[in-house]
mmCIF file of C-alpha atoms in Angstrom:
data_model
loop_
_atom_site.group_PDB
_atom_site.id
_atom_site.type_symbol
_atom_site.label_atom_id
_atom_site.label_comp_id
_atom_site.label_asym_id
_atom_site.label_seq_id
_atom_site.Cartn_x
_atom_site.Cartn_y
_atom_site.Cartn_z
ATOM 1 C CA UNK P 1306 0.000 0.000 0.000
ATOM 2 C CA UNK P 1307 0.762 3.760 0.145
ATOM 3 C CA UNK P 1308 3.200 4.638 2.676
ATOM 4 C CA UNK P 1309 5.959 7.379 3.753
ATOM 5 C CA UNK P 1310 9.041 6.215 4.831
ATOM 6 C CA UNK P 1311 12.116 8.701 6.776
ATOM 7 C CA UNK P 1312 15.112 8.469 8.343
ATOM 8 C CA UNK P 1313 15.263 7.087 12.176
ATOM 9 C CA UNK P 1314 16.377 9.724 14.141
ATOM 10 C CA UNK P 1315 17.787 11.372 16.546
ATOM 11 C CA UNK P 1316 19.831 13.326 14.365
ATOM 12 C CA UNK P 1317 22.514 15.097 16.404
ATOM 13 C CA UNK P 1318 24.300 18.273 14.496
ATOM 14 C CA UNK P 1319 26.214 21.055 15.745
ATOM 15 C CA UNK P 1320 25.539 24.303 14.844
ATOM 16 C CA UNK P 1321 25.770 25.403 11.514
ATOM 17 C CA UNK P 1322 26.286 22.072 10.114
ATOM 18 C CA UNK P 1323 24.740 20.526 6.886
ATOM 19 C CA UNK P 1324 21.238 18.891 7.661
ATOM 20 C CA UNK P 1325 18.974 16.638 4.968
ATOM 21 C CA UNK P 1326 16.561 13.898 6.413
ATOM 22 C CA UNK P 1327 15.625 11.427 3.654
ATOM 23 C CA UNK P 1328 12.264 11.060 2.756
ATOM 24 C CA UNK P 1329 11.124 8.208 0.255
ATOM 25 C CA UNK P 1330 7.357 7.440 -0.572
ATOM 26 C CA UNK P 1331 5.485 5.009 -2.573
ATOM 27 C CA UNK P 1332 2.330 5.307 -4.358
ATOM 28 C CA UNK P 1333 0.685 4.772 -7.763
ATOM 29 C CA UNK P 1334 -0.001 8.389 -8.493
ATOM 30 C CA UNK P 1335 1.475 11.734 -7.905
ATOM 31 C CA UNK P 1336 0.891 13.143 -4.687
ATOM 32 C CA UNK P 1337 1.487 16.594 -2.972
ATOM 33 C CA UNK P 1338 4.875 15.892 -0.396
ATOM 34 C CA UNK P 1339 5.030 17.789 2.639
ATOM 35 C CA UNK P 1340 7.000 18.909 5.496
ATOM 36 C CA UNK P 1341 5.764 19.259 9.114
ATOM 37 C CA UNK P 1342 7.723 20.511 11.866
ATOM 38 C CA UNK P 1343 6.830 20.046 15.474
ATOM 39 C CA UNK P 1344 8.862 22.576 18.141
ATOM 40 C CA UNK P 1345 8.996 21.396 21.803
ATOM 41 C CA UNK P 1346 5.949 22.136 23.452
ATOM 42 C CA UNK P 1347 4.232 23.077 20.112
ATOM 43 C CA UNK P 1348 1.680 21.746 17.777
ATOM 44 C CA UNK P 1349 2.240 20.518 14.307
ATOM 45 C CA UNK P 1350 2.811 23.279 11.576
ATOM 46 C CA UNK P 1351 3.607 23.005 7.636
ATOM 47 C CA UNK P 1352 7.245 23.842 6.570
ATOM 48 C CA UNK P 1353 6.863 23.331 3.258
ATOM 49 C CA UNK P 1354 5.153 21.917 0.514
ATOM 50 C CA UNK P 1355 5.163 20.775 -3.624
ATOM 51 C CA UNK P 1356 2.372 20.026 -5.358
ATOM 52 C CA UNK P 1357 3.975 18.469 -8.941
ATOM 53 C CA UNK P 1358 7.007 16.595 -9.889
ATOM 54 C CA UNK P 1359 10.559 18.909 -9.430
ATOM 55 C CA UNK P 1360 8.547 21.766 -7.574
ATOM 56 C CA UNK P 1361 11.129 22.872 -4.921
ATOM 57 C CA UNK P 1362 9.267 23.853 -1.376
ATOM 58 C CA UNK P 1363 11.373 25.859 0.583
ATOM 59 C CA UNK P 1364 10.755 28.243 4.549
ATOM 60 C CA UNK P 1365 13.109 29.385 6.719
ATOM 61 C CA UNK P 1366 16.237 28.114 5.142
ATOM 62 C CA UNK P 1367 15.494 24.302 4.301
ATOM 63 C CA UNK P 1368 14.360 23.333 1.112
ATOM 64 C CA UNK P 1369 13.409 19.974 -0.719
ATOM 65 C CA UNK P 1370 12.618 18.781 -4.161
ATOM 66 C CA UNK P 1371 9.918 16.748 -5.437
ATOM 67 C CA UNK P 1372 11.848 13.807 -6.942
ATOM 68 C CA UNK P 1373 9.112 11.822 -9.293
ATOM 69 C CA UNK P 1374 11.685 9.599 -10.460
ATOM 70 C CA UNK P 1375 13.228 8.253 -6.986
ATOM 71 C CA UNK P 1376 9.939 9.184 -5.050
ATOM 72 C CA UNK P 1377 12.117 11.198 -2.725
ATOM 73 C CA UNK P 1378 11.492 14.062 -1.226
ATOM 74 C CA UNK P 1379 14.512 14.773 1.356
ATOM 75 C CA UNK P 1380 14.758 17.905 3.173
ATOM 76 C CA UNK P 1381 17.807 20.325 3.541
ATOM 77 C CA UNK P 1382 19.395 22.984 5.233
ATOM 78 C CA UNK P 1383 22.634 24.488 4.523
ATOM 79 C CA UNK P 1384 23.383 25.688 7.957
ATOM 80 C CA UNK P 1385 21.577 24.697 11.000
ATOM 81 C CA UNK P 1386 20.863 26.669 14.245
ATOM 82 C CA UNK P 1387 20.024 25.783 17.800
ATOM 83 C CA UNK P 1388 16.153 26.828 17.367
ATOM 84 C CA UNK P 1389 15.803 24.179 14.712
ATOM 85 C CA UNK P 1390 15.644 21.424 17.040
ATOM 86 C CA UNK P 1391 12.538 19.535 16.864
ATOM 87 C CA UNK P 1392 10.707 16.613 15.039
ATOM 88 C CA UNK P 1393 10.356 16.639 11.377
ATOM 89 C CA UNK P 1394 7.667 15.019 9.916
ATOM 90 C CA UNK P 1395 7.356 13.987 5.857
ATOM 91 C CA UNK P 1396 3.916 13.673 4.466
ATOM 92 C CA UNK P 1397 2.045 12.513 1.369
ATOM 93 C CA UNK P 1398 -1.330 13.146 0.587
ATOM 94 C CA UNK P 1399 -3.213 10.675 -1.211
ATOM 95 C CA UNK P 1400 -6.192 12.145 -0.488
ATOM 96 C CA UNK P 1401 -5.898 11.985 2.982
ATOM 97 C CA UNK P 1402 -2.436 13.110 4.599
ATOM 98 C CA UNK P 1403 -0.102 10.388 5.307
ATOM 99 C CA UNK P 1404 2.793 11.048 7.506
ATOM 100 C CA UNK P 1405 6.097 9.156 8.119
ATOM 101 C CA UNK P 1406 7.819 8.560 11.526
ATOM 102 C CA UNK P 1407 8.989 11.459 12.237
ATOM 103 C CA UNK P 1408 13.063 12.330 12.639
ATOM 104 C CA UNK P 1409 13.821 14.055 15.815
ATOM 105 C CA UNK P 1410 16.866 16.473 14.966
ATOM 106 C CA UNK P 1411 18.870 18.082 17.998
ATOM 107 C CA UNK P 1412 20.928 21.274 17.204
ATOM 108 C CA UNK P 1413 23.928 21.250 19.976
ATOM 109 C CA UNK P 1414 25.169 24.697 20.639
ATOM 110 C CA UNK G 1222 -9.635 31.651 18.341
ATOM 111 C CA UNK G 1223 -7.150 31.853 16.192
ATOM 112 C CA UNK G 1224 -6.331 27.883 15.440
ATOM 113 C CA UNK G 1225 -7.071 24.677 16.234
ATOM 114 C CA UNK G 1226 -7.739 24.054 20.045
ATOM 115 C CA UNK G 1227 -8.179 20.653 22.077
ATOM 116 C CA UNK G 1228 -9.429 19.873 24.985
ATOM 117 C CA UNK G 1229 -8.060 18.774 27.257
ATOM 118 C CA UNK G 1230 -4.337 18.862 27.051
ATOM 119 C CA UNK G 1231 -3.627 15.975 29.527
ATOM 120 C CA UNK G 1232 -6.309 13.448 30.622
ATOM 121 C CA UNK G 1233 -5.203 10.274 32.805
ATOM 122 C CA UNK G 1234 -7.630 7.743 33.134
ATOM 123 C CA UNK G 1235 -7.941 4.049 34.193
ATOM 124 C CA UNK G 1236 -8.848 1.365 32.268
ATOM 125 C CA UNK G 1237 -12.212 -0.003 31.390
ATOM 126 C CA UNK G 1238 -13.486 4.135 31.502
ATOM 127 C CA UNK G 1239 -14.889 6.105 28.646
ATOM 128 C CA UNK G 1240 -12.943 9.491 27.914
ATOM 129 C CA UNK G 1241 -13.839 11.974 25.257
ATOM 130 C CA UNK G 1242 -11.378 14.109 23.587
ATOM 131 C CA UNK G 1243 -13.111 17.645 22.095
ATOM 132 C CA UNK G 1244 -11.613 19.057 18.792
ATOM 133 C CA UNK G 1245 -12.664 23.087 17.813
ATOM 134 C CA UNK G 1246 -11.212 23.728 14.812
ATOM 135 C CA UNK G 1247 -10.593 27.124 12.684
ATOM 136 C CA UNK G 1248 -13.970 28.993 11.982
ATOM 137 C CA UNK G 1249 -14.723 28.501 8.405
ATOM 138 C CA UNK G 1250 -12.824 25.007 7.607
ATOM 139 C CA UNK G 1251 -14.657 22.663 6.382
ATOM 140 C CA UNK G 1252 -12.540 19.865 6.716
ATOM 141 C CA UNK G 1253 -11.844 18.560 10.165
ATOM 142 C CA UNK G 1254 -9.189 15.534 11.054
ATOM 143 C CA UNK G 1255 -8.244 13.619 13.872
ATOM 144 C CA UNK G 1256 -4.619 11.410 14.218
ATOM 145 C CA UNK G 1257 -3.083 9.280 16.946
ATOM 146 C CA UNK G 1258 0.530 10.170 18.114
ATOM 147 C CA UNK G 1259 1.893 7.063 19.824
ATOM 148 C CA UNK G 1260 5.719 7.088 21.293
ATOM 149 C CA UNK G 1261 7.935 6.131 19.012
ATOM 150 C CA UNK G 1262 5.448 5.910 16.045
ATOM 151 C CA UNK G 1263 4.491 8.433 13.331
ATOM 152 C CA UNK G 1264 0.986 10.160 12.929
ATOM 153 C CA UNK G 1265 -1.541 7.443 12.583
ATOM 154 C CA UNK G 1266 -4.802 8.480 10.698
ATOM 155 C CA UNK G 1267 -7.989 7.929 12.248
ATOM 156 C CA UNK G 1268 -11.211 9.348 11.191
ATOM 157 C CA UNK G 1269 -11.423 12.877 8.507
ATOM 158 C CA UNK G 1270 -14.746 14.930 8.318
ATOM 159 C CA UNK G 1271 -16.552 17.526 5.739
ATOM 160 C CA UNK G 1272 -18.440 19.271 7.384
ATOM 161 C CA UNK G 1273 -20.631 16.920 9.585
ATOM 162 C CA UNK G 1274 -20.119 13.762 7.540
ATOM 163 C CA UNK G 1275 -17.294 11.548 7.609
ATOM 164 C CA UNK G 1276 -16.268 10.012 4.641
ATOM 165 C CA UNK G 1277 -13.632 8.282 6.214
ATOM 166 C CA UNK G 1278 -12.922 6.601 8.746
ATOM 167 C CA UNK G 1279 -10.768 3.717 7.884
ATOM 168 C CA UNK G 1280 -8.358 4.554 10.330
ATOM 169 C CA UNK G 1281 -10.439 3.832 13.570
ATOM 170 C CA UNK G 1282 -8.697 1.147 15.351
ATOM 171 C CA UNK G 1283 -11.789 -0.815 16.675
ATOM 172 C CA UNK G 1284 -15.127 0.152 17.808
ATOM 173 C CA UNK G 1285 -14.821 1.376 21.072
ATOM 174 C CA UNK G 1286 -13.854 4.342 18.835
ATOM 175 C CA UNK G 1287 -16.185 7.016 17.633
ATOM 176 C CA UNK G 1288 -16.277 10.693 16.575
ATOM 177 C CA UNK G 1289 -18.911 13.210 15.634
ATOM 178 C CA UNK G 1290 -19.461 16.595 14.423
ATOM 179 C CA UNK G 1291 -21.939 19.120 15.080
ATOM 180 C CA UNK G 1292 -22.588 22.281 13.450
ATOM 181 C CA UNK G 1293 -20.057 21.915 10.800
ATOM 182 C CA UNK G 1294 -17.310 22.757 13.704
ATOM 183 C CA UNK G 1295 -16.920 21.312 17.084
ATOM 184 C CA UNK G 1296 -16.005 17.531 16.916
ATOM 185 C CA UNK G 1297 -15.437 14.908 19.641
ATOM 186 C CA UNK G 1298 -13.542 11.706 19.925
ATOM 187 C CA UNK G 1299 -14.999 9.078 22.211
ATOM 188 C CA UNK G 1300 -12.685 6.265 23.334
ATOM 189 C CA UNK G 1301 -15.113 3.505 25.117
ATOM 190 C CA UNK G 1302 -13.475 1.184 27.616
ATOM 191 C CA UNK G 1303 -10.252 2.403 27.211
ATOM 192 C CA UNK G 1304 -7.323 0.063 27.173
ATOM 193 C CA UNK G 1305 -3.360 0.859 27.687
ATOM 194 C CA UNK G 1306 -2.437 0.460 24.499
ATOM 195 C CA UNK G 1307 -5.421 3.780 23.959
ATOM 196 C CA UNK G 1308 -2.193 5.834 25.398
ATOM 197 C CA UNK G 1309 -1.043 8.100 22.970
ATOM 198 C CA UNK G 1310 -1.262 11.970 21.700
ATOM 199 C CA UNK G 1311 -4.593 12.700 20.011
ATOM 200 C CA UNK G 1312 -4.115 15.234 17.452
ATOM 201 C CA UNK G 1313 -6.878 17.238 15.370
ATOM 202 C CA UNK G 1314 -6.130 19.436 12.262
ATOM 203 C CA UNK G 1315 -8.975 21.186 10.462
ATOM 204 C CA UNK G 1316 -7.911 22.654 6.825
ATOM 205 C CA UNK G 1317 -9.905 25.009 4.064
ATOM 206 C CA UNK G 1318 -10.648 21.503 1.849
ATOM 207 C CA UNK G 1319 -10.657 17.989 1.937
ATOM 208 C CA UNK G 1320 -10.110 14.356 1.024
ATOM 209 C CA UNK G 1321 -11.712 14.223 -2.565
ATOM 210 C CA UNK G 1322 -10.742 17.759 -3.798
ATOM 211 C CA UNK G 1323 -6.916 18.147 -4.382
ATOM 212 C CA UNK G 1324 -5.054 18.363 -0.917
ATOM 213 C CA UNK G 1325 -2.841 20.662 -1.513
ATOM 214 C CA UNK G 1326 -3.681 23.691 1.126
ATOM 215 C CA UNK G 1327 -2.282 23.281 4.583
ATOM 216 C CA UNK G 1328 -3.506 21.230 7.462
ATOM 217 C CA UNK G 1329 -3.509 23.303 10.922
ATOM 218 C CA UNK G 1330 -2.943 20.907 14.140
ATOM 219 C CA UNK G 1331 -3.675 21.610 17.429
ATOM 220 C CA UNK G 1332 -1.555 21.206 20.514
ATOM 221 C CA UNK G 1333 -3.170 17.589 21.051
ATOM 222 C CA UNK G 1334 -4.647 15.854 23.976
ATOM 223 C CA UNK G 1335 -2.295 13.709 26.268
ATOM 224 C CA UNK G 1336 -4.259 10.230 27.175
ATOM 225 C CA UNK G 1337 -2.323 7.951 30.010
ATOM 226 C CA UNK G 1338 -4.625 4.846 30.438
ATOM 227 C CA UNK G 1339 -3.340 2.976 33.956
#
């Protein structure tokens, strides 16, 4: 069936370092690919989002492409600071939004 | 208010007892959602509304679980009987459109309720 699939976390970076979480899906259409991010203490709230096939989402510094071809849709950020530590979230909608995991990330001063 | 609330934010119960989890979402959304949280697991789908209807609810885990919608806004979760394994983070989103129209808008979550079955 349908399904989203991320990286295990916890990801540990220091600050400023390179982040991307892998994000992989599979279905038998084309789905819109997502991006939730959950702070500490905080509800769920959309990062970014593409809608068609190489559509780049991008907010507050990360970024990801909608890969049709490897059904990827991995998210980036060049430089990472302390305040993005939290649980990221990849989601598919196939109709109804289907979310992966989740990939805690922890930003170390 | 201004998003999604839930009520309440932490509820501990014991088992065998019937809880109910209360979802207002955004004035003006049509579409209304709830998902599961458990530790360690991803966002598990349970039950999606338009307006008072819901066309789905596929993701209800067994029958001691039910939801409803009134008014096209306030919805409720009822867990009957609860069991441990109930113990999780009940989330509601309610977004602009729906399952059958193209899902592209954004889906606003609340804060979630905490359930602790003992």
């Amino acid at each position: 069936g349908d399904s989203v699939t991320q990286m295990e976390g916890p990801v540990t970076l220091s600050e400023e370092a390179f982040l991307t979480i892998n994000c992989t899906y599979t279905a038998t259409g084309y789905p819109s690919l997502f991006w939730y991010v959950q702070y500490p203490g905080e509800g769920l709230q959309l990062l970014l989002k593409a809608t068609k096939a190489d559509d780049k989402g991008s907010n507050k510094g990360f970024e990801a492409t909608y890969r049709k071809e490897t059904t990827s849709f991995h998210l980036e950020k060049g430089s990472v600071q302390v305040s993005d530590s939290a649980v990221y979230f990849c989601a598919c909608s196939w109709g109804k939004l289907q979310f992966g995991a989740g990939t805690q990330v922890v930003v170390t001063p | 208010g201004a998003g999604v609330s839930q009520s309440p934010s932490n509820k501990v119960t014991e088992k065998g007892k019937d809880v109910e989890l209360r979802c207002d979402p955004i004035s003006g959304h049509t579409a209304l959602y709830w998902y599961r949280q458990s530790l360690g697991q991803g966002l598990e789908f349970l039950i999606y509304f338009q307006g008072n209807s819901a066309p789905d609810k596929s993701g209800l885990p067994s029958d001691r679980f039910s939801a409803e919608r009134t008014g096209g806004s306030v919805s409720t979760l009822t867990i009957q009987r609860t069991q441990q394994e109930d113990s999780a983070v009940y989330l509601c989103a309610s977004s602009k459109t729906g399952l059958g129209q193209e899902l592209t808008g954004e889906l606003f979550f609340g804060e979630g309720s905490r359930l602790t079955v003992l």
